[in-house]
């Protein structure tokens, strides 16, 4: 590795360490023991899943309790608006317009964070521990103001850390923050599993079966994520002569999973929202609905599969623009053998992408539901979901690709310097 690449990796690790330290900074005026007691009793429902994605920051009610999700929510909303309104989509493609586009996302993140932080702060007022202690130790109005500002500051810090990792480090900063939050829970999960085995609550053969499921899930994710359809492309002789000293790609790679992990995250957020809100209700009917939509229920997994498939098609239609690809191909003098340039090329690419997205959507739906169903069938008393594994593996693959690309770039620059 070159010195520049090592520095980027160290910068990335430094910012991730800062993120993990922020997870231990609590919001002022909170009784941490009461909050932790509440989350311990809700470890196997929607609240436990939210806590896992935050790296246990929610159970500590740290200043980064809301995590990076407000930023992701704002980004998804802007993606949908850019696909709906042509003017916004045009702004996103321009260099100056992209800066304005990102600025709008930041302002939207502030609004979403304030709404969520105020809601969380007011919800803590009714939370009490088993000993009758309240979760708030100061005046309610003061607490809402202080906690809202604290959580907003924490989310803005996470957004800044993510941008710094992307610009100065290696990999996508936002993805690595989510990755670090999930991975940080692994030691605790291993320790909890060991305790269950020692206490006789879990059989050793069950642990081996869980490991097999985890390895099979990881293997399936790697196999599909690296899969792509390479559409061959030919270039005119004139273009080839002009680019004889450049590397000309002679195919268009179309991934099997065009939408990435966004459908799983979006489906989880939508399904967990009603269960999380209804969990605090005292009404028996609403509590029954909350149990019905709990991540540990079969109905949740059925809805999860359907939602993931729907969002996979929806998001793939936004991210894959066959018309732009065909126009760029035509400008460069390229064409797909046997397909006319222009509209026919766009239709051909859309057809290929649609067929791949069908398999990609089914794959995402199965990965998001099947591992948990298998684990539940074995009577395991804790939650294990494929979404977390999917995020971890995808981010790891993406980061490794960027490290390899950086290494190849450094080798190319070295060879160029030697040649000169």
Short mmCIF file of C-alpha atoms in Angstrom, two decimals:
data_model
loop_
_atom_site.label_atom_id
_atom_site.label_comp_id
_atom_site.label_asym_id
_atom_site.label_seq_id
_atom_site.Cartn_x
_atom_site.Cartn_y
_atom_site.Cartn_z
CA UNK A 1 0.00 0.00 0.00
CA UNK A 2 1.14 3.53 -0.75
CA UNK A 3 1.56 6.13 1.97
CA UNK A 4 -1.43 8.06 0.62
CA UNK A 5 -3.71 4.99 0.85
CA UNK A 6 -2.50 4.17 4.37
CA UNK A 7 -3.23 7.78 5.44
CA UNK A 8 -6.76 7.52 4.00
CA UNK A 9 -7.40 4.26 5.86
CA UNK A 10 -6.10 5.76 9.13
CA UNK A 11 -8.27 8.87 8.64
CA UNK A 12 -11.30 6.62 8.09
CA UNK A 13 -10.56 4.57 11.22
CA UNK A 14 -10.04 7.78 13.22
CA UNK A 15 -13.44 9.17 12.25
CA UNK A 16 -15.13 5.82 12.97
CA UNK A 17 -13.51 5.86 16.42
CA UNK A 18 -14.89 9.39 16.95
CA UNK A 19 -18.34 8.11 15.96
CA UNK A 20 -18.14 5.28 18.51
CA UNK A 21 -17.02 7.71 21.26
CA UNK A 22 -20.03 9.95 20.53
CA UNK A 23 -22.28 6.92 21.15
CA UNK A 24 -21.27 7.09 24.84
CA UNK A 25 -22.08 10.80 25.30
CA UNK A 26 -25.61 10.91 26.85
CA UNK A 27 -28.22 13.62 26.42
CA UNK A 28 -28.23 15.89 29.54
CA UNK A 29 -31.02 15.32 32.04
CA UNK A 30 -31.70 11.63 31.29
CA UNK A 31 -31.80 8.74 33.74
CA UNK A 32 -29.73 6.24 31.70
CA UNK A 33 -30.64 3.26 33.91
CA UNK A 34 -34.37 3.69 33.23
CA UNK A 35 -33.82 4.00 29.46
CA UNK A 36 -31.51 0.96 29.39
CA UNK A 37 -34.01 -1.06 31.42
CA UNK A 38 -36.73 -0.16 28.91
CA UNK A 39 -34.66 -1.21 25.89
CA UNK A 40 -33.53 -4.44 27.56
CA UNK A 41 -37.19 -5.41 27.91
CA UNK A 42 -37.83 -4.53 24.23
CA UNK A 43 -34.73 -6.13 22.73
CA UNK A 44 -36.68 -8.49 20.45
CA UNK A 45 -39.05 -6.00 18.81
CA UNK A 46 -38.80 -2.92 16.59
CA UNK A 47 -37.05 -0.88 19.29
CA UNK A 48 -34.34 -3.53 19.60
CA UNK A 49 -33.81 -3.46 15.84
CA UNK A 50 -33.48 0.35 15.86
CA UNK A 51 -31.04 0.10 18.77
CA UNK A 52 -28.94 -2.46 16.86
CA UNK A 53 -28.63 -0.20 13.79
CA UNK A 54 -27.50 2.69 16.01
CA UNK A 55 -24.75 0.63 17.68
CA UNK A 56 -26.63 0.66 21.04
CA UNK A 57 -26.58 4.48 21.02
CA UNK A 58 -30.38 4.59 21.48
CA UNK A 59 -30.33 2.48 24.67
CA UNK A 60 -27.77 4.93 26.10
CA UNK A 61 -29.81 7.88 24.72
CA UNK A 62 -26.60 9.44 23.44
CA UNK A 63 -26.50 12.64 21.40
CA UNK A 64 -26.35 10.45 18.26
CA UNK A 65 -29.42 8.40 19.22
CA UNK A 66 -31.16 9.30 15.97
CA UNK A 67 -28.08 8.15 14.07
CA UNK A 68 -27.65 8.98 10.40
CA UNK A 69 -31.21 7.89 9.50
CA UNK A 70 -32.59 11.47 9.21
CA UNK A 71 -29.95 12.16 6.56
CA UNK A 72 -30.77 8.93 4.72
CA UNK A 73 -34.50 9.74 4.89
CA UNK A 74 -33.86 13.22 3.47
CA UNK A 75 -31.67 11.73 0.71
CA UNK A 76 -34.35 9.20 -0.27
CA UNK A 77 -37.03 11.90 -0.35
CA UNK A 78 -34.82 14.06 -2.59
CA UNK A 79 -34.14 11.09 -4.89
CA UNK A 80 -37.88 10.55 -5.28
CA UNK A 81 -38.48 14.26 -5.92
CA UNK A 82 -35.61 14.39 -8.46
CA UNK A 83 -37.22 11.50 -10.34
CA UNK A 84 -40.63 13.23 -10.23
CA UNK A 85 -39.61 16.81 -11.08
CA UNK A 86 -37.33 17.19 -14.17
CA UNK A 87 -35.95 20.56 -12.98
CA UNK A 88 -34.66 19.01 -9.76
CA UNK A 89 -33.22 16.06 -11.68
CA UNK A 90 -31.40 18.47 -14.02
CA UNK A 91 -30.01 20.37 -11.02
CA UNK A 92 -28.58 17.13 -9.64
CA UNK A 93 -26.63 16.43 -12.86
CA UNK A 94 -24.90 19.86 -12.96
CA UNK A 95 -21.80 20.58 -10.88
CA UNK A 96 -23.11 23.84 -9.36
CA UNK A 97 -26.59 22.39 -9.10
CA UNK A 98 -25.28 19.37 -7.19
CA UNK A 99 -23.97 21.68 -4.44
CA UNK A 100 -27.44 23.24 -4.11
CA UNK A 101 -28.99 19.77 -4.17
CA UNK A 102 -26.78 18.60 -1.28
CA UNK A 103 -27.54 21.81 0.61
CA UNK A 104 -31.28 21.11 0.35
CA UNK A 105 -30.66 17.60 1.74
CA UNK A 106 -28.77 19.10 4.72
CA UNK A 107 -31.61 21.54 5.49
CA UNK A 108 -34.18 18.73 5.17
CA UNK A 109 -32.06 16.64 7.57
CA UNK A 110 -32.20 19.44 10.15
CA UNK A 111 -36.01 19.62 9.91
CA UNK A 112 -36.46 15.82 10.15
CA UNK A 113 -34.01 15.59 13.07
CA UNK A 114 -35.80 18.35 15.02
CA UNK A 115 -39.19 16.68 14.53
CA UNK A 116 -37.89 13.27 15.61
CA UNK A 117 -35.85 14.61 18.56
CA UNK A 118 -38.82 16.57 19.94
CA UNK A 119 -41.03 13.48 19.59
CA UNK A 120 -38.48 11.28 21.41
CA UNK A 121 -37.99 13.88 24.16
CA UNK A 122 -41.72 14.21 24.81
CA UNK A 123 -42.18 10.42 24.71
CA UNK A 124 -39.61 9.95 27.49
CA UNK A 125 -41.83 11.93 29.86
CA UNK A 126 -44.15 8.93 30.29
CA UNK A 127 -41.32 6.40 30.68
CA UNK A 128 -40.72 5.03 34.17
CA UNK A 129 -38.53 2.27 35.56
CA UNK A 130 -39.56 -0.73 37.65
CA UNK A 131 -38.71 1.19 40.81
CA UNK A 132 -40.97 4.08 39.77
CA UNK A 133 -38.15 6.44 38.72
CA UNK A 134 -38.79 8.72 35.76
CA UNK A 135 -36.57 8.82 32.68
CA UNK A 136 -36.23 12.62 32.92
CA UNK A 137 -34.47 14.21 35.90
CA UNK A 138 -35.02 17.90 35.02
CA UNK A 139 -37.91 20.19 34.04
CA UNK A 140 -39.83 18.86 31.00
CA UNK A 141 -39.67 22.03 28.88
CA UNK A 142 -35.98 22.49 29.61
CA UNK A 143 -35.31 18.85 28.77
CA UNK A 144 -37.13 19.03 25.41
CA UNK A 145 -35.09 22.10 24.41
CA UNK A 146 -31.75 20.68 25.61
CA UNK A 147 -32.26 17.17 24.23
CA UNK A 148 -33.50 18.43 20.84
CA UNK A 149 -30.44 20.64 20.42
CA UNK A 150 -28.17 17.82 21.63
CA UNK A 151 -29.61 15.25 19.20
CA UNK A 152 -29.56 17.76 16.34
CA UNK A 153 -25.89 18.48 17.08
CA UNK A 154 -25.14 14.76 17.21
CA UNK A 155 -26.81 14.05 13.84
CA UNK A 156 -25.03 17.03 12.24
CA UNK A 157 -21.73 15.72 13.61
CA UNK A 158 -22.44 12.30 12.11
CA UNK A 159 -23.31 13.91 8.76
CA UNK A 160 -20.03 15.87 8.89
CA UNK A 161 -18.07 12.72 9.83
CA UNK A 162 -19.64 10.86 6.90
CA UNK A 163 -18.72 13.63 4.45
CA UNK A 164 -15.16 13.80 5.79
CA UNK A 165 -14.71 10.04 5.38
CA UNK A 166 -16.00 10.22 1.79
CA UNK A 167 -13.75 13.17 0.88
CA UNK A 168 -10.57 12.43 2.83
CA UNK A 169 -10.84 8.74 3.73
CA UNK A 170 -11.72 5.60 1.82
CA UNK A 171 -15.23 4.36 1.02
CA UNK A 172 -18.67 5.89 1.47
CA UNK A 173 -18.79 7.68 4.85
CA UNK A 174 -22.53 7.28 5.50
CA UNK A 175 -22.43 3.57 4.70
CA UNK A 176 -19.38 3.04 6.92
CA UNK A 177 -21.14 4.75 9.85
CA UNK A 178 -24.06 2.32 9.55
CA UNK A 179 -21.55 -0.53 9.12
CA UNK A 180 -19.68 0.47 12.30
CA UNK A 181 -22.93 0.69 14.28
CA UNK A 182 -23.99 -2.84 13.31
CA UNK A 183 -20.52 -4.38 13.74
CA UNK A 184 -20.14 -2.82 17.20
CA UNK A 185 -23.03 -5.03 18.40
CA UNK A 186 -21.29 -8.28 17.34
CA UNK A 187 -19.10 -8.72 20.48
CA UNK A 188 -22.16 -8.29 22.72
CA UNK A 189 -24.14 -10.79 20.60
CA UNK A 190 -21.32 -13.34 20.85
CA UNK A 191 -21.09 -12.81 24.62
CA UNK A 192 -24.85 -13.19 24.99
CA UNK A 193 -24.80 -16.42 22.95
CA UNK A 194 -22.00 -17.83 25.13
CA UNK A 195 -24.03 -17.01 28.26
CA UNK A 196 -27.09 -18.76 26.82
CA UNK A 197 -25.01 -21.89 26.10
CA UNK A 198 -23.44 -21.83 29.59
CA UNK A 199 -26.85 -21.41 31.23
CA UNK A 200 -28.26 -24.32 29.25
CA UNK A 201 -30.82 -22.13 27.42
CA UNK A 202 -29.26 -22.95 24.04
CA UNK A 203 -27.81 -26.16 22.67
CA UNK A 204 -24.29 -26.14 21.22
CA UNK A 205 -25.61 -27.76 18.03
CA UNK A 206 -28.00 -24.80 17.66
CA UNK A 207 -25.02 -22.44 17.77
CA UNK A 208 -23.33 -24.43 14.98
CA UNK A 209 -26.56 -24.31 12.94
CA UNK A 210 -26.72 -20.51 13.40
CA UNK A 211 -23.10 -20.20 12.22
CA UNK A 212 -23.96 -22.26 9.13
CA UNK A 213 -26.93 -19.96 8.39
CA UNK A 214 -24.74 -16.85 8.84
CA UNK A 215 -22.02 -18.21 6.54
CA UNK A 216 -24.58 -19.31 3.95
CA UNK A 217 -26.21 -15.85 4.06
CA UNK A 218 -22.86 -14.10 3.65
CA UNK A 219 -21.89 -16.43 0.78
CA UNK A 220 -25.20 -15.83 -1.03
CA UNK A 221 -24.87 -12.06 -0.63
CA UNK A 222 -21.30 -12.01 -1.97
CA UNK A 223 -22.24 -14.26 -4.91
CA UNK A 224 -25.20 -12.10 -5.99
CA UNK A 225 -23.61 -8.71 -5.25
CA UNK A 226 -20.66 -9.53 -7.49
CA UNK A 227 -22.96 -10.81 -10.25
CA UNK A 228 -23.59 -8.62 -13.29
CA UNK A 229 -24.77 -8.85 -16.90
CA UNK A 230 -22.18 -7.46 -19.30
CA UNK A 231 -23.88 -6.04 -22.38
CA UNK A 232 -21.32 -5.98 -25.24
CA UNK A 233 -20.60 -2.63 -26.90
CA UNK A 234 -18.80 -1.94 -30.20
CA UNK A 235 -17.22 1.36 -31.26
CA UNK A 236 -16.71 2.79 -34.71
CA UNK A 237 -13.20 2.56 -36.21
CA UNK A 238 -12.75 6.34 -36.06
CA UNK A 239 -13.47 6.46 -32.32
CA UNK A 240 -11.16 3.50 -31.67
CA UNK A 241 -8.32 5.23 -33.56
CA UNK A 242 -8.81 8.42 -31.55
CA UNK A 243 -8.75 6.47 -28.28
CA UNK A 244 -6.04 3.94 -29.16
CA UNK A 245 -3.94 5.03 -26.15
CA UNK A 246 -6.90 4.92 -23.76
CA UNK A 247 -8.70 2.00 -22.17
CA UNK A 248 -12.09 1.72 -23.89
CA UNK A 249 -14.68 -0.37 -21.99
CA UNK A 250 -16.29 -2.76 -24.45
CA UNK A 251 -19.30 -3.66 -22.32
CA UNK A 252 -21.98 -2.09 -20.13
CA UNK A 253 -22.10 -3.78 -16.69
CA UNK A 254 -25.61 -4.11 -15.25
CA UNK A 255 -25.70 -5.49 -11.70
CA UNK A 256 -28.18 -8.14 -10.65
CA UNK A 257 -29.03 -6.04 -7.59
CA UNK A 258 -29.35 -2.56 -9.10
CA UNK A 259 -31.03 -1.00 -6.07
CA UNK A 260 -28.44 -2.02 -3.44
CA UNK A 261 -29.48 -2.14 0.19
CA UNK A 262 -31.86 0.86 0.06
CA UNK A 263 -35.08 -1.22 -0.44
CA UNK A 264 -34.34 -3.30 2.69
CA UNK A 265 -33.58 -0.19 4.79
CA UNK A 266 -36.64 1.68 3.50
CA UNK A 267 -38.97 -1.31 4.03
CA UNK A 268 -37.62 -1.83 7.57
CA UNK A 269 -38.13 1.85 8.43
CA UNK A 270 -41.74 1.84 7.19
CA UNK A 271 -42.70 -1.42 8.91
CA UNK A 272 -40.96 -0.59 12.19
CA UNK A 273 -42.55 2.84 12.51
CA UNK A 274 -46.13 1.75 13.47
CA UNK A 275 -44.84 -1.02 15.76
CA UNK A 276 -42.52 1.44 17.53
CA UNK A 277 -45.25 4.07 17.96
CA UNK A 278 -47.90 1.59 19.15
CA UNK A 279 -45.52 -0.08 21.62
CA UNK A 280 -46.03 2.74 24.12
CA UNK A 281 -49.83 2.46 24.03
CA UNK A 282 -51.87 0.99 26.88
CA UNK A 283 -54.75 -0.03 24.62
CA UNK A 284 -55.01 -3.83 24.25
CA UNK A 285 -56.08 -3.64 20.60
CA UNK A 286 -53.19 -1.33 19.66
CA UNK A 287 -50.77 -3.53 21.58
CA UNK A 288 -52.08 -6.55 19.67
CA UNK A 289 -51.46 -4.68 16.39
CA UNK A 290 -47.94 -3.83 17.62
CA UNK A 291 -47.26 -7.53 18.34
CA UNK A 292 -48.73 -8.40 14.93
CA UNK A 293 -46.20 -6.06 13.25
CA UNK A 294 -43.28 -6.96 15.51
CA UNK A 295 -40.04 -7.98 13.70
CA UNK A 296 -40.34 -11.35 15.45
CA UNK A 297 -43.77 -12.08 13.89
CA UNK A 298 -44.40 -14.00 10.67
CA UNK A 299 -46.65 -11.25 9.28
CA UNK A 300 -43.80 -8.71 9.60
CA UNK A 301 -41.59 -10.97 7.48
CA UNK A 302 -44.30 -11.51 4.85
CA UNK A 303 -44.85 -7.75 4.57
CA UNK A 304 -41.08 -7.22 4.62
CA UNK A 305 -40.65 -9.49 1.60
CA UNK A 306 -43.43 -7.72 -0.36
CA UNK A 307 -42.19 -4.23 0.55
CA UNK A 308 -38.56 -5.07 -0.34
CA UNK A 309 -39.60 -6.43 -3.76
CA UNK A 310 -41.72 -3.33 -4.44
CA UNK A 311 -39.00 -0.86 -3.42
CA UNK A 312 -36.35 -2.82 -5.34
CA UNK A 313 -38.29 -2.29 -8.58
CA UNK A 314 -39.14 1.30 -7.68
CA UNK A 315 -35.59 2.34 -6.71
CA UNK A 316 -33.98 0.49 -9.64
CA UNK A 317 -36.23 2.44 -12.04
CA UNK A 318 -34.89 5.65 -10.50
CA UNK A 319 -31.19 4.81 -10.35
CA UNK A 320 -30.88 3.06 -13.75
CA UNK A 321 -31.52 5.56 -16.55
CA UNK A 322 -31.35 3.64 -19.84
CA UNK A 323 -32.15 6.77 -21.90
CA UNK A 324 -29.08 8.64 -20.61
CA UNK A 325 -26.86 5.58 -21.17
CA UNK A 326 -28.08 5.18 -24.76
CA UNK A 327 -27.58 8.90 -25.50
CA UNK A 328 -24.04 8.89 -24.08
CA UNK A 329 -23.27 5.73 -26.02
CA UNK A 330 -24.49 7.34 -29.24
CA UNK A 331 -22.39 10.47 -28.65
CA UNK A 332 -19.28 8.32 -28.15
CA UNK A 333 -19.89 6.40 -31.36
CA UNK A 334 -20.74 3.19 -29.56
CA UNK A 335 -23.56 0.73 -30.19
CA UNK A 336 -24.83 -2.64 -29.00
CA UNK A 337 -24.39 -5.25 -31.76
CA UNK A 338 -27.75 -6.07 -33.35
CA UNK A 339 -29.56 -3.13 -31.68
CA UNK A 340 -30.22 0.24 -33.30
CA UNK A 341 -28.78 3.30 -31.47
CA UNK A 342 -31.16 5.63 -29.63
CA UNK A 343 -34.63 4.50 -28.54
CA UNK A 344 -34.08 0.83 -29.44
CA UNK A 345 -30.93 0.73 -27.29
CA UNK A 346 -32.77 2.33 -24.36
CA UNK A 347 -35.61 -0.21 -24.68
CA UNK A 348 -33.13 -3.08 -24.86
CA UNK A 349 -31.28 -1.90 -21.74
CA UNK A 350 -34.57 -1.38 -19.88
CA UNK A 351 -35.64 -4.94 -20.77
CA UNK A 352 -32.34 -6.39 -19.52
CA UNK A 353 -32.48 -4.30 -16.33
CA UNK A 354 -36.10 -5.33 -15.64
CA UNK A 355 -35.29 -9.05 -15.90
CA UNK A 356 -32.25 -8.68 -13.64
CA UNK A 357 -34.22 -6.56 -11.16
CA UNK A 358 -36.84 -9.32 -10.86
CA UNK A 359 -34.19 -11.76 -9.63
CA UNK A 360 -32.46 -9.05 -7.61
CA UNK A 361 -35.74 -8.12 -5.88
CA UNK A 362 -36.54 -11.75 -5.01
CA UNK A 363 -32.98 -12.17 -3.69
CA UNK A 364 -33.29 -9.07 -1.49
CA UNK A 365 -36.67 -10.22 -0.18
CA UNK A 366 -35.35 -13.69 0.69
CA UNK A 367 -32.18 -12.34 2.35
CA UNK A 368 -34.30 -9.94 4.42
CA UNK A 369 -36.62 -12.65 5.75
CA UNK A 370 -35.38 -16.25 5.39
CA UNK A 371 -32.40 -16.11 7.84
CA UNK A 372 -34.65 -14.90 10.66
CA UNK A 373 -37.35 -17.47 9.87
CA UNK A 374 -34.76 -20.27 9.99
CA UNK A 375 -33.33 -18.99 13.27
CA UNK A 376 -36.81 -18.61 14.78
CA UNK A 377 -37.70 -22.16 13.74
CA UNK A 378 -34.79 -23.36 15.90
CA UNK A 379 -36.22 -21.52 18.93
CA UNK A 380 -33.40 -18.99 19.27
CA UNK A 381 -34.39 -16.32 21.87
CA UNK A 382 -32.76 -13.35 20.09
CA UNK A 383 -33.22 -11.49 16.80
CA UNK A 384 -31.04 -12.24 13.79
CA UNK A 385 -31.93 -10.47 10.55
CA UNK A 386 -30.49 -10.69 7.05
CA UNK A 387 -30.78 -6.91 6.55
CA UNK A 388 -27.92 -6.24 8.97
CA UNK A 389 -25.75 -8.91 7.30
CA UNK A 390 -26.65 -7.50 3.88
CA UNK A 391 -25.54 -4.00 4.89
CA UNK A 392 -22.29 -5.22 6.46
CA UNK A 393 -21.31 -7.38 3.47
CA UNK A 394 -22.28 -4.76 0.86
CA UNK A 395 -20.33 -2.01 2.60
CA UNK A 396 -17.33 -4.32 3.05
CA UNK A 397 -17.35 -5.25 -0.66
CA UNK A 398 -17.72 -1.60 -1.73
CA UNK A 399 -14.87 -0.49 0.56
CA UNK A 400 -12.58 -3.27 -0.66
CA UNK A 401 -13.29 -2.31 -4.27
CA UNK A 402 -12.36 1.30 -3.56
CA UNK A 403 -9.14 0.24 -1.82
CA UNK A 404 -8.24 -1.93 -4.83
CA UNK A 405 -9.09 0.92 -7.23
CA UNK A 406 -6.83 3.25 -5.21
CA UNK A 407 -4.01 0.68 -5.38
CA UNK A 408 -4.36 0.30 -9.16
CA UNK A 409 -4.40 4.10 -9.54
CA UNK A 410 -1.19 4.41 -7.52
CA UNK A 411 0.48 1.69 -9.64
CA UNK A 412 -0.62 3.45 -12.83
CA UNK A 413 0.75 6.79 -11.61
CA UNK A 414 4.04 5.11 -10.64
CA UNK A 415 4.38 3.46 -14.08
CA UNK A 416 3.53 6.74 -15.80
CA UNK A 417 6.20 8.56 -13.79
CA UNK A 418 8.78 5.87 -14.67
CA UNK A 419 7.79 6.08 -18.34
CA UNK A 420 8.27 9.83 -18.36
#
